[in-house]
Short mmCIF file of C-alpha atoms in Angstrom, two decimals:
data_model
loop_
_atom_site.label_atom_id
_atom_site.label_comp_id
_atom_site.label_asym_id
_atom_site.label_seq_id
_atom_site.Cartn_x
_atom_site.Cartn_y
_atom_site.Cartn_z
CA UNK A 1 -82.40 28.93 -16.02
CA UNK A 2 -81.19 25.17 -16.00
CA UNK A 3 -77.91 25.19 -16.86
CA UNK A 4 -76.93 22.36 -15.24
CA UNK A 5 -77.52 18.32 -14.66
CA UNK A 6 -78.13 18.46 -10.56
CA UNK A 7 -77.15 14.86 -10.59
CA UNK A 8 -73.63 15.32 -12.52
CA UNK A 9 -73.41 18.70 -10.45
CA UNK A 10 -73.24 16.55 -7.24
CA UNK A 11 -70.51 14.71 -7.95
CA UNK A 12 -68.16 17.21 -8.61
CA UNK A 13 -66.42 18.78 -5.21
CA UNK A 14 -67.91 21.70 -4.37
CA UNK A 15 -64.40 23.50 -4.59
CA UNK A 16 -64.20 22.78 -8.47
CA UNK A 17 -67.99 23.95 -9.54
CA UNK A 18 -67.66 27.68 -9.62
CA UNK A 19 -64.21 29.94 -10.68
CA UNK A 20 -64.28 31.95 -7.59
CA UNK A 21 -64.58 29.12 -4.83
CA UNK A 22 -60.62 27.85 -5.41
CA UNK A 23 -59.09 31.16 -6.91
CA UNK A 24 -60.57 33.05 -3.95
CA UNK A 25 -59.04 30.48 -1.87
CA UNK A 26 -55.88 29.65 -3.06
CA UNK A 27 -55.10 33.21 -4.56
CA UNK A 28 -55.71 34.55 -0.80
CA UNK A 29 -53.48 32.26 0.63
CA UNK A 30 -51.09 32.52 -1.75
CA UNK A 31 -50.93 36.25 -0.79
CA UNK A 32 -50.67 36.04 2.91
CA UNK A 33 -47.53 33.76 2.03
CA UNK A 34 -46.07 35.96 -0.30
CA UNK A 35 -46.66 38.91 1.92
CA UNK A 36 -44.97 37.15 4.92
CA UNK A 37 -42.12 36.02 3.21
CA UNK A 38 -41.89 39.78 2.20
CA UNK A 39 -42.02 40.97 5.25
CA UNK A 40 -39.83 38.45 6.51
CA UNK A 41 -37.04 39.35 3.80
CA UNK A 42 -37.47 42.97 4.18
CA UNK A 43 -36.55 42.56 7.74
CA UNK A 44 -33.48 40.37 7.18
CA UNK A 45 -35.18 37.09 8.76
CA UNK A 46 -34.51 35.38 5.48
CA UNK A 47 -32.93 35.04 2.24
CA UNK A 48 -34.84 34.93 -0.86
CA UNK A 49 -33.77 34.11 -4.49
CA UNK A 50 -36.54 33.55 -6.57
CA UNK A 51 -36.84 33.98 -10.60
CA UNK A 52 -36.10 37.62 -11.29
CA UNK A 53 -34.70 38.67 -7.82
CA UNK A 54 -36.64 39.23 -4.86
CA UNK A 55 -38.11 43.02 -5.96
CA UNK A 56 -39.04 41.32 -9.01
CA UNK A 57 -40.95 38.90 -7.21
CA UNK A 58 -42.82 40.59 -4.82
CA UNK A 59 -43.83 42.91 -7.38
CA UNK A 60 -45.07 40.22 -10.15
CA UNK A 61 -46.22 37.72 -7.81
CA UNK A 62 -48.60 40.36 -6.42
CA UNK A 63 -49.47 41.39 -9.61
CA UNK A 64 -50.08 38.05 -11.69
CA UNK A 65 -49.91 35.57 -8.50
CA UNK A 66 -52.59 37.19 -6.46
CA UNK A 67 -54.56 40.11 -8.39
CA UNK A 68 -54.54 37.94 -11.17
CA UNK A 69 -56.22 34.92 -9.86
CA UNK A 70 -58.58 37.49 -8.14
CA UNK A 71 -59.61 38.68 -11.08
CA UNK A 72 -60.02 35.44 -13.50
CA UNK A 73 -61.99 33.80 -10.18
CA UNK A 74 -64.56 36.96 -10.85
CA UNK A 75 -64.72 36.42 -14.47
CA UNK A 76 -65.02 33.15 -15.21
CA UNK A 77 -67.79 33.17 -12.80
CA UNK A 78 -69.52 36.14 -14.16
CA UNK A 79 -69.43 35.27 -17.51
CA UNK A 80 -71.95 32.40 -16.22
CA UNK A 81 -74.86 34.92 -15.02
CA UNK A 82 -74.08 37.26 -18.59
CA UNK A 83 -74.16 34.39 -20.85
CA UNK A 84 -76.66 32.00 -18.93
CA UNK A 85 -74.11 29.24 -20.01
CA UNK A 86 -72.02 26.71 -17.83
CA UNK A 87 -69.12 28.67 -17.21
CA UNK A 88 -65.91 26.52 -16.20
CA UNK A 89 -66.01 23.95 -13.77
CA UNK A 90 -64.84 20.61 -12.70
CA UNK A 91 -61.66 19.09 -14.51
CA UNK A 92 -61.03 21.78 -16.30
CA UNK A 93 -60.96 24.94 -13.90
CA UNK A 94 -58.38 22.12 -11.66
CA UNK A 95 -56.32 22.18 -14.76
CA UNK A 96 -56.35 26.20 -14.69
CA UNK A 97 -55.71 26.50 -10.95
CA UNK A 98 -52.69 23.88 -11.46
CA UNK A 99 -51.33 25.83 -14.64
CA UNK A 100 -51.64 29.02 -12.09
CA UNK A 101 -49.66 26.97 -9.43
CA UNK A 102 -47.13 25.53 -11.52
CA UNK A 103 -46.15 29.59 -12.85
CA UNK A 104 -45.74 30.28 -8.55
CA UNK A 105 -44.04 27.54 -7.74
CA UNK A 106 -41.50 28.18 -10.60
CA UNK A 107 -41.34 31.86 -10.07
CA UNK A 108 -40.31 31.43 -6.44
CA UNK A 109 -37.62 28.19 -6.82
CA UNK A 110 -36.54 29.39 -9.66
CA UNK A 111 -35.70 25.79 -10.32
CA UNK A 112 -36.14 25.66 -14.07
CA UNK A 113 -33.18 25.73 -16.23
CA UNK A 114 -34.64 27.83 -18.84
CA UNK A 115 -36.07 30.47 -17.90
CA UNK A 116 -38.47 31.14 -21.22
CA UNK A 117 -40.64 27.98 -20.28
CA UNK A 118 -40.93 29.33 -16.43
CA UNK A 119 -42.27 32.23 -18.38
CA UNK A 120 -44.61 30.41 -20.46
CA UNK A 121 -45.82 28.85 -17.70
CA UNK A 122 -46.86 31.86 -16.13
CA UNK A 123 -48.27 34.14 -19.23
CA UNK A 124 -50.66 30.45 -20.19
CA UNK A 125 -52.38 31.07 -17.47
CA UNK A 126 -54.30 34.30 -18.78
CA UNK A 127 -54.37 33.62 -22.17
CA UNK A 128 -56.22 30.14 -21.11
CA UNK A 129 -58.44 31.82 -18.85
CA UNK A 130 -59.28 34.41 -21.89
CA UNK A 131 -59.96 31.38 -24.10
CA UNK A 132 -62.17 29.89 -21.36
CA UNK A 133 -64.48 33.03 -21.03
CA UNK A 134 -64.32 34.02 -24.58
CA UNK A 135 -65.83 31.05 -25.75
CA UNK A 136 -68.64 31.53 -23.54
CA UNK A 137 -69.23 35.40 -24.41
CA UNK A 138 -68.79 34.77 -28.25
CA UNK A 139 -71.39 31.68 -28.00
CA UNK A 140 -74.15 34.08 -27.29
CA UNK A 141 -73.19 37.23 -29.50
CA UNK A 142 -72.80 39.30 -25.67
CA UNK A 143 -70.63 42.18 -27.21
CA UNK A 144 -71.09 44.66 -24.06
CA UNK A 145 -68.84 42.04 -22.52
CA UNK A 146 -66.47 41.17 -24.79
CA UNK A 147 -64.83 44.82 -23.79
CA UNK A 148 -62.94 41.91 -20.96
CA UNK A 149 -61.14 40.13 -23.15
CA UNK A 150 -59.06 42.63 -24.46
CA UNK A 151 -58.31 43.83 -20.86
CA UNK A 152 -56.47 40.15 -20.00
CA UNK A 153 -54.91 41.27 -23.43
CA UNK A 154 -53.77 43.76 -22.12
CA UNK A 155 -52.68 41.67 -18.99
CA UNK A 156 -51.46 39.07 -20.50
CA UNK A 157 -48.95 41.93 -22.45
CA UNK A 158 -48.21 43.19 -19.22
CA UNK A 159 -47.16 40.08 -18.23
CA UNK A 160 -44.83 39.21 -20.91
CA UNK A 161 -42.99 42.67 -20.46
CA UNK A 162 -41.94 41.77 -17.14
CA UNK A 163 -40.54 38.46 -18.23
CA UNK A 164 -38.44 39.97 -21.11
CA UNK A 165 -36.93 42.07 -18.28
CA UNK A 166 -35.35 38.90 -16.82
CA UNK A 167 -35.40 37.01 -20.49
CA UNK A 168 -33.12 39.99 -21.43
CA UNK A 169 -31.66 41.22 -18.18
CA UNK A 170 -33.42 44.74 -18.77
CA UNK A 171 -35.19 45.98 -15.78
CA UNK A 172 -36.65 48.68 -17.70
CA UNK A 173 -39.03 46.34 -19.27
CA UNK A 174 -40.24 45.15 -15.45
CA UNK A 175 -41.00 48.89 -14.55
CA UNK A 176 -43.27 49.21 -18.07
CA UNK A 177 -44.91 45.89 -17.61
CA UNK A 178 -45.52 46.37 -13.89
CA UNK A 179 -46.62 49.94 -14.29
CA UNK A 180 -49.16 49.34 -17.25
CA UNK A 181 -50.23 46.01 -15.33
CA UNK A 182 -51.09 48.35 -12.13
CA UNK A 183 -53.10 50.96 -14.76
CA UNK A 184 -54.84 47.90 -16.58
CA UNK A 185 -56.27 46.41 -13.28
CA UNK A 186 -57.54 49.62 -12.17
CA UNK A 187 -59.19 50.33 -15.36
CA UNK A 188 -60.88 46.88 -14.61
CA UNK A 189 -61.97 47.92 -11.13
CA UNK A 190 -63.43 51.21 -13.07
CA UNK A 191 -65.11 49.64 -14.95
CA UNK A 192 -66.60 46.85 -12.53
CA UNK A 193 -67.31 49.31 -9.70
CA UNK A 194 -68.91 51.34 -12.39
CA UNK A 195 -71.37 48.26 -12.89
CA UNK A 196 -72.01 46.87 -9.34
CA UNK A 197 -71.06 50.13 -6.86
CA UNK A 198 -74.79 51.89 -7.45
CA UNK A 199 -76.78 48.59 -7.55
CA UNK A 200 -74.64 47.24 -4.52
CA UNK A 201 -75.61 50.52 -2.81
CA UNK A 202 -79.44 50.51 -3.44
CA UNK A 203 -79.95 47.00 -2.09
CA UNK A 204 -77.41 47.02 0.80
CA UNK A 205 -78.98 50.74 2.13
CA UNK A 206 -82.76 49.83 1.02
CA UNK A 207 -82.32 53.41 -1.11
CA UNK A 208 -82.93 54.36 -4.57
CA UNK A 209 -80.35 53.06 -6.79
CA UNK A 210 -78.38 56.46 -8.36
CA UNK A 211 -78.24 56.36 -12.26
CA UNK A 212 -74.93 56.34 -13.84
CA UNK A 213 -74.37 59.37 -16.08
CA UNK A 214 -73.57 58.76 -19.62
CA UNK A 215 -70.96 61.53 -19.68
CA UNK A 216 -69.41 61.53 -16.41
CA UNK A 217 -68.98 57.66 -17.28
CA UNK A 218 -67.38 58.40 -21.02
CA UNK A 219 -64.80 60.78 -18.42
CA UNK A 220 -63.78 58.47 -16.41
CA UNK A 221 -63.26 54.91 -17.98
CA UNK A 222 -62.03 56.62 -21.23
CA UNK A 223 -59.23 58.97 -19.09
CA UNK A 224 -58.38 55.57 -17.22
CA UNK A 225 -58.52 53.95 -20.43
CA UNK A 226 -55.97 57.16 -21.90
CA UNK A 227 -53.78 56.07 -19.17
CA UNK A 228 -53.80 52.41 -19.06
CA UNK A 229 -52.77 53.23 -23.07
CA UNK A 230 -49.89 55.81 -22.13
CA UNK A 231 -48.45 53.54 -19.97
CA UNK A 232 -48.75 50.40 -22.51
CA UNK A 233 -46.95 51.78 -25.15
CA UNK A 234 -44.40 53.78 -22.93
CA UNK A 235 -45.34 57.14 -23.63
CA UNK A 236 -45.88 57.93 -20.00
CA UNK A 237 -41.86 58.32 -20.04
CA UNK A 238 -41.79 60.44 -23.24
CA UNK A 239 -44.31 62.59 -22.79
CA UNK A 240 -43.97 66.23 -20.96
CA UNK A 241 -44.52 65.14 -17.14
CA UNK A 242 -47.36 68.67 -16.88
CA UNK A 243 -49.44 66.65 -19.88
CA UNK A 244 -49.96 63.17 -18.07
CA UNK A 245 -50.51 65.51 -14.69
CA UNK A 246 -53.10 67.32 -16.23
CA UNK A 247 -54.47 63.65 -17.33
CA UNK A 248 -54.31 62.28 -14.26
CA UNK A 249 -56.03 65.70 -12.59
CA UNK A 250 -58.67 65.17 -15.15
CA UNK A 251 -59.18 61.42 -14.13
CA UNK A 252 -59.09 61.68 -10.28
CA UNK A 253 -61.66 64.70 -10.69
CA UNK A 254 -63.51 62.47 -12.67
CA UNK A 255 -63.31 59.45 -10.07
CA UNK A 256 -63.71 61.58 -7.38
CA UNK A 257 -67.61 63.04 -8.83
CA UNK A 258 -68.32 60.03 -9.56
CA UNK A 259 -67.32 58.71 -6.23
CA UNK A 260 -69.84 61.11 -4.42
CA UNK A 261 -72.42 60.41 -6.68
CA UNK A 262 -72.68 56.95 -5.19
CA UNK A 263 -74.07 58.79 -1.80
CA UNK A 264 -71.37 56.60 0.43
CA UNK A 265 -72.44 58.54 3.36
CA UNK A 266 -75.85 56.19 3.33
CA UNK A 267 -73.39 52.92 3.72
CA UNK A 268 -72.13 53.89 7.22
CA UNK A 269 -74.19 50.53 8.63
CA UNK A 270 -73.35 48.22 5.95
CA UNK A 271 -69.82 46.91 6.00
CA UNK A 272 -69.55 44.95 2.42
CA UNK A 273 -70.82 48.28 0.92
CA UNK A 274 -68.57 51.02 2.64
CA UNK A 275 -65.30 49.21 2.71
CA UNK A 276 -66.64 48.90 -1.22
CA UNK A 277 -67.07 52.77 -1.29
CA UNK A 278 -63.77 53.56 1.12
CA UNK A 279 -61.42 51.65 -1.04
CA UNK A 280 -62.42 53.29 -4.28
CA UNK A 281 -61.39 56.54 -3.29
CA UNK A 282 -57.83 55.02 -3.41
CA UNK A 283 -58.24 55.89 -6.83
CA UNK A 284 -58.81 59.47 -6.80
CA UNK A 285 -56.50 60.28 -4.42
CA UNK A 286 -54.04 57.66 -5.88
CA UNK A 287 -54.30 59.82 -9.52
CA UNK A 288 -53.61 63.08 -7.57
CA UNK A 289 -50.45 61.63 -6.06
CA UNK A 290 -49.66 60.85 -9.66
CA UNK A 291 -50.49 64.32 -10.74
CA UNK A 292 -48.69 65.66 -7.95
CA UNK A 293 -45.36 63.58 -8.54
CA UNK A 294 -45.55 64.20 -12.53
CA UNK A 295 -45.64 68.15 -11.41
CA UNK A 296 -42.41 67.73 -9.41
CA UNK A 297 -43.70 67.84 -5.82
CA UNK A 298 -41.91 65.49 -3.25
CA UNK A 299 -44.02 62.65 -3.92
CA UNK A 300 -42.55 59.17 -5.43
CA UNK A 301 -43.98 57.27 -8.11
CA UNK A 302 -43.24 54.24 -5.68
CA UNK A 303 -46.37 55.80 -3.55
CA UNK A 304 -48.42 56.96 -5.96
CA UNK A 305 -48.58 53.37 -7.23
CA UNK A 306 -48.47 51.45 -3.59
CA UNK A 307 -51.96 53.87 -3.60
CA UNK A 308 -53.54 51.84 -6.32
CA UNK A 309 -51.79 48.09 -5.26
CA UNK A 310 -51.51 48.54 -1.38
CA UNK A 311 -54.94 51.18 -1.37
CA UNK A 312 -57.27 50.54 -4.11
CA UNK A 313 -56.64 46.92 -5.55
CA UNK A 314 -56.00 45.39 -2.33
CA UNK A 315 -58.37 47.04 -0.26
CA UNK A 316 -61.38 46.48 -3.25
CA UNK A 317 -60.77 42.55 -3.75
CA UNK A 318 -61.10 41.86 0.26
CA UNK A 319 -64.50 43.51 -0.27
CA UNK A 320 -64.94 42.32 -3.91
CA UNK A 321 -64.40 38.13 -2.55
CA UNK A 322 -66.31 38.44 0.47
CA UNK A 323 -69.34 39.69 -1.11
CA UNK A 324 -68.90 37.33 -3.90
CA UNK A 325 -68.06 34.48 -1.66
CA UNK A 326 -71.97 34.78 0.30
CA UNK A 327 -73.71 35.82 -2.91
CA UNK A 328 -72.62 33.14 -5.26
CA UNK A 329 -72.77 30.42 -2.10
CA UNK A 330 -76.49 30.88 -2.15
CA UNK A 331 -76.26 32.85 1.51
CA UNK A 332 -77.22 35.96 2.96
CA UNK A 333 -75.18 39.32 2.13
CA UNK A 334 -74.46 39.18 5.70
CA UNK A 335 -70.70 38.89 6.40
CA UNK A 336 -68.80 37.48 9.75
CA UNK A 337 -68.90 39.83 12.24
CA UNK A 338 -65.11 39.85 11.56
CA UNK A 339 -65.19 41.20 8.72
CA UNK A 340 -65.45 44.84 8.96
CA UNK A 341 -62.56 44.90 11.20
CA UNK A 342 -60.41 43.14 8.31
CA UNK A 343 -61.89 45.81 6.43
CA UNK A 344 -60.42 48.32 8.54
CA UNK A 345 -57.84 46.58 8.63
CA UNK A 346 -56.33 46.43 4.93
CA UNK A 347 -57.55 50.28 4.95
CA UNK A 348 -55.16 50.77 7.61
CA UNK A 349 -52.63 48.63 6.12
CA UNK A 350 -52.52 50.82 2.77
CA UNK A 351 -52.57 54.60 4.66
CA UNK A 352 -49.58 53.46 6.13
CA UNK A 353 -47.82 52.16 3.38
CA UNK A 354 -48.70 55.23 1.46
CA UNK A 355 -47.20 57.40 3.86
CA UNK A 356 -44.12 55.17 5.01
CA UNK A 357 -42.18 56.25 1.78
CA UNK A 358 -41.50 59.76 3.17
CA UNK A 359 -40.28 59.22 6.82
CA UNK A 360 -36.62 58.17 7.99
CA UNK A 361 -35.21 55.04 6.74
CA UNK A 362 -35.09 53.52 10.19
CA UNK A 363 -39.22 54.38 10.94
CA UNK A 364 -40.59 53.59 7.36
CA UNK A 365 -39.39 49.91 7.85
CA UNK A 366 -40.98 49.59 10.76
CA UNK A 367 -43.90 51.34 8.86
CA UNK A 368 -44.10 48.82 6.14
CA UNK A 369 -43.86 45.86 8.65
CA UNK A 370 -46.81 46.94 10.26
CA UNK A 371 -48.54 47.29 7.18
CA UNK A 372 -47.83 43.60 6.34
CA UNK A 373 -48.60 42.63 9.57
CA UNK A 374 -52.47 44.69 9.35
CA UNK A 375 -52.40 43.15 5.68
CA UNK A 376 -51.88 39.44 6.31
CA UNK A 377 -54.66 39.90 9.25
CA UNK A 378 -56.96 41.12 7.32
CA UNK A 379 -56.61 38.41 4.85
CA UNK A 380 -56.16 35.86 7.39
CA UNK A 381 -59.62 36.67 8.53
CA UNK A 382 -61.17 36.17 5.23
CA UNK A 383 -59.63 32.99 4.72
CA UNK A 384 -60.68 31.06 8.23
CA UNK A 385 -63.89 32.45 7.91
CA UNK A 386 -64.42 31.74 4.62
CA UNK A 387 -62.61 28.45 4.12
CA UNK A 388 -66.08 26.18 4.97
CA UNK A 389 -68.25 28.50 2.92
CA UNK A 390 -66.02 28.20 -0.19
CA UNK A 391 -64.88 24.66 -0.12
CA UNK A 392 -68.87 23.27 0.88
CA UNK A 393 -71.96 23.10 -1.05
CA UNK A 394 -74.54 25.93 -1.79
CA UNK A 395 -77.19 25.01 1.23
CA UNK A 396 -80.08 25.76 -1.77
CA UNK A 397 -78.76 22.66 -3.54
CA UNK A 398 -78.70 24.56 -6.64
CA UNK A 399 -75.42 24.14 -8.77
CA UNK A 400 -72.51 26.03 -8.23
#
């Protein structure tokens, strides 16, 4: 399909003609920073005093610095191949990425006076990526994809919770916000993995693509749904802790089947599928730590939740953007020979945060250093190896 003058295409820098090319970029280098300057803090190197305090920082700017620009770099460049429409490029996707780098640069100097506009700022960059893809999705009637708006609703809502927590110096509004954020983004990777996973598999292992079940599917996006919802309206912290453990049994279970279905023992060869396969099963075992920690075992909701961030989310976008980066390039699904070592790498990175928690004060800090350390690496690696393929031309000539 045509969707696009070649000639006009041509004069637009090849960073501003697809979503993913400078959101890729600049939200990966916006998290090595971030994570260094984490690090950095943790270990007493530096002082930090951004808006909301330094936990409050880390944690957002993760969240709706990083993930966030992840995840609207995927969309808005989807939503081009589901609608067969232009899909935002050019002057206006600069005008997004500066609206997303105005909210960081006011989040960390903290050099606003008021902080309600920092917080505008910040929320106007979802709801203007929503109204960007919407228009696109609505345009052609596609309803099966119209299930992603509501989802940066639900981000976007996520979003504003942690801001009232500063706005009204209640940090029980950051824990809701940040903990429904963190169940929102990995009902978006169920529901994307869900999508790509078997068809990812089948043409990365030459092997027959395995059907997705209609009720094994219905289990497990509508118990992540169930507890993206408890956590959203704060009913996670009303309800008996053995009910949302026996939910969050029910979901990893679900994850887990689902997880083997795939067949990720046929991946073993081919990096951008297994590190696709490995980190997803940060999920299952991330719901069982929830499970286990609802029941009253010795296990923190802190590390239940670094399983999803630090394990799943984490570990699925460096696998998620470098696929994305070749395919949508116009090159071969054939990564840098680096690559599978990064892989490794952030794998590494979120096994030992996981179980950092739950030694001695003086050996988990040394713990979580490391894992910054393996997590800025394995980043790092994506970004100098992907820098030229993201910021240059597609070598087909084709737009994009």
């Amino acid at each position: 399909m045509n969707i696009s003058d070649l000639s006009v295409e041509q004069n637009i820098p090849a960073i501003w003609r697809q979503a993913f090319r400078p959101l890729f970029l600049i939200g990966t280098l916006f998290a090595i920073v971030s994570m260094a300057l984490w690090a950095l803090f943790l270990n007493g190197n530096i002082s930090l005093s951004p808006y909301g305090g330094p936990l409050f920082w880390h944690a957002h700017e993760m969240l709706f610095g990083f993930v966030a620009a992840i995840i609207v770099g995927f969309l808005l460049t989807a939503v081009q191949n589901w609608t067969g429409l232009r899909a935002t490029h050019g002057k206006p996707l600069a005008a997004l990425v500066t609206l997303w780098l105005a909210g960081r640069i006011l989040i960390l100097t903290n050099i606003s006076p008021f902080p309600w506009l920092t917080a505008l700022v910040d929320i106007s960059f979802l709801v203007v990526s929503a109204v960007f893809m919407g228009q696109l999705v609505f345009k052609v009637k596609q309803y099966r994809n119209m299930i992603f708006l509501p989802v940066l609703l639900l981000l976007v809502i996520g979003n504003s919770l942690t801001h009232l927590s500063v706005l009204n110096q209640n940090p029980a509004f950051y824990i809701w916000g940040a903990h429904s954020t963190v169940m929102t983004i990995t009902l978006i990777i169920t529901i994307i993995a869900g999508r790509v996973l078997p068809m990812f598999t089948a043409n990365g292992t030459q092997t027959e693509k395995v059907p997705n079940l209609a009720n094994l599917e219905t289990a497990v996006i509508g118990s992540t749904l169930f507890l993206a919802l408890l956590y959203l309206t704060n009913l996670s912290s009303t309800l008996p802790n053995m009910v949302t453990a026996l939910v969050f049994v029910f979901a990893a279970c679900s994850h887990a089947i689902r997880a083997m279905r795939w067949r990720p023992q046929v991946t073993l060869g081919t990096p951008l599928v297994w590190s696709l396969h490995l980190s997803y099963w940060f999920i299952p075992v991330s719901f069982g730590l929830f499970a286990l920690h609802k029941a009253g075992v010795n296990i923190t909701a802190s590390t239940a939740l670094h399983g999803l961030t630090a394990g799943a989310i984490s570990s699925i976008i460096l696998a998620m953007v470098a696929r994305i980066s070749l395919g949508h390039t116009g090159r071969t699904l054939t990564p840098q020979w680096v690559m599978k070592y990064a892989f490794m790498l952030i794998i590494f990175a979120a096994v030992s945060r996981i179980c950092a928690q739950h030694l001695q004060a003086n050996i988990s800090i040394n713990i979580y250093l490391i894992a910054a350390g393996c997590w800025i690496l394995a980043y790092l690696c994506y970004v100098i190896f992907y820098w030229k393929i993201l910021t240059s031309p597609r070598p087909d000539g084709r737009p994009g």
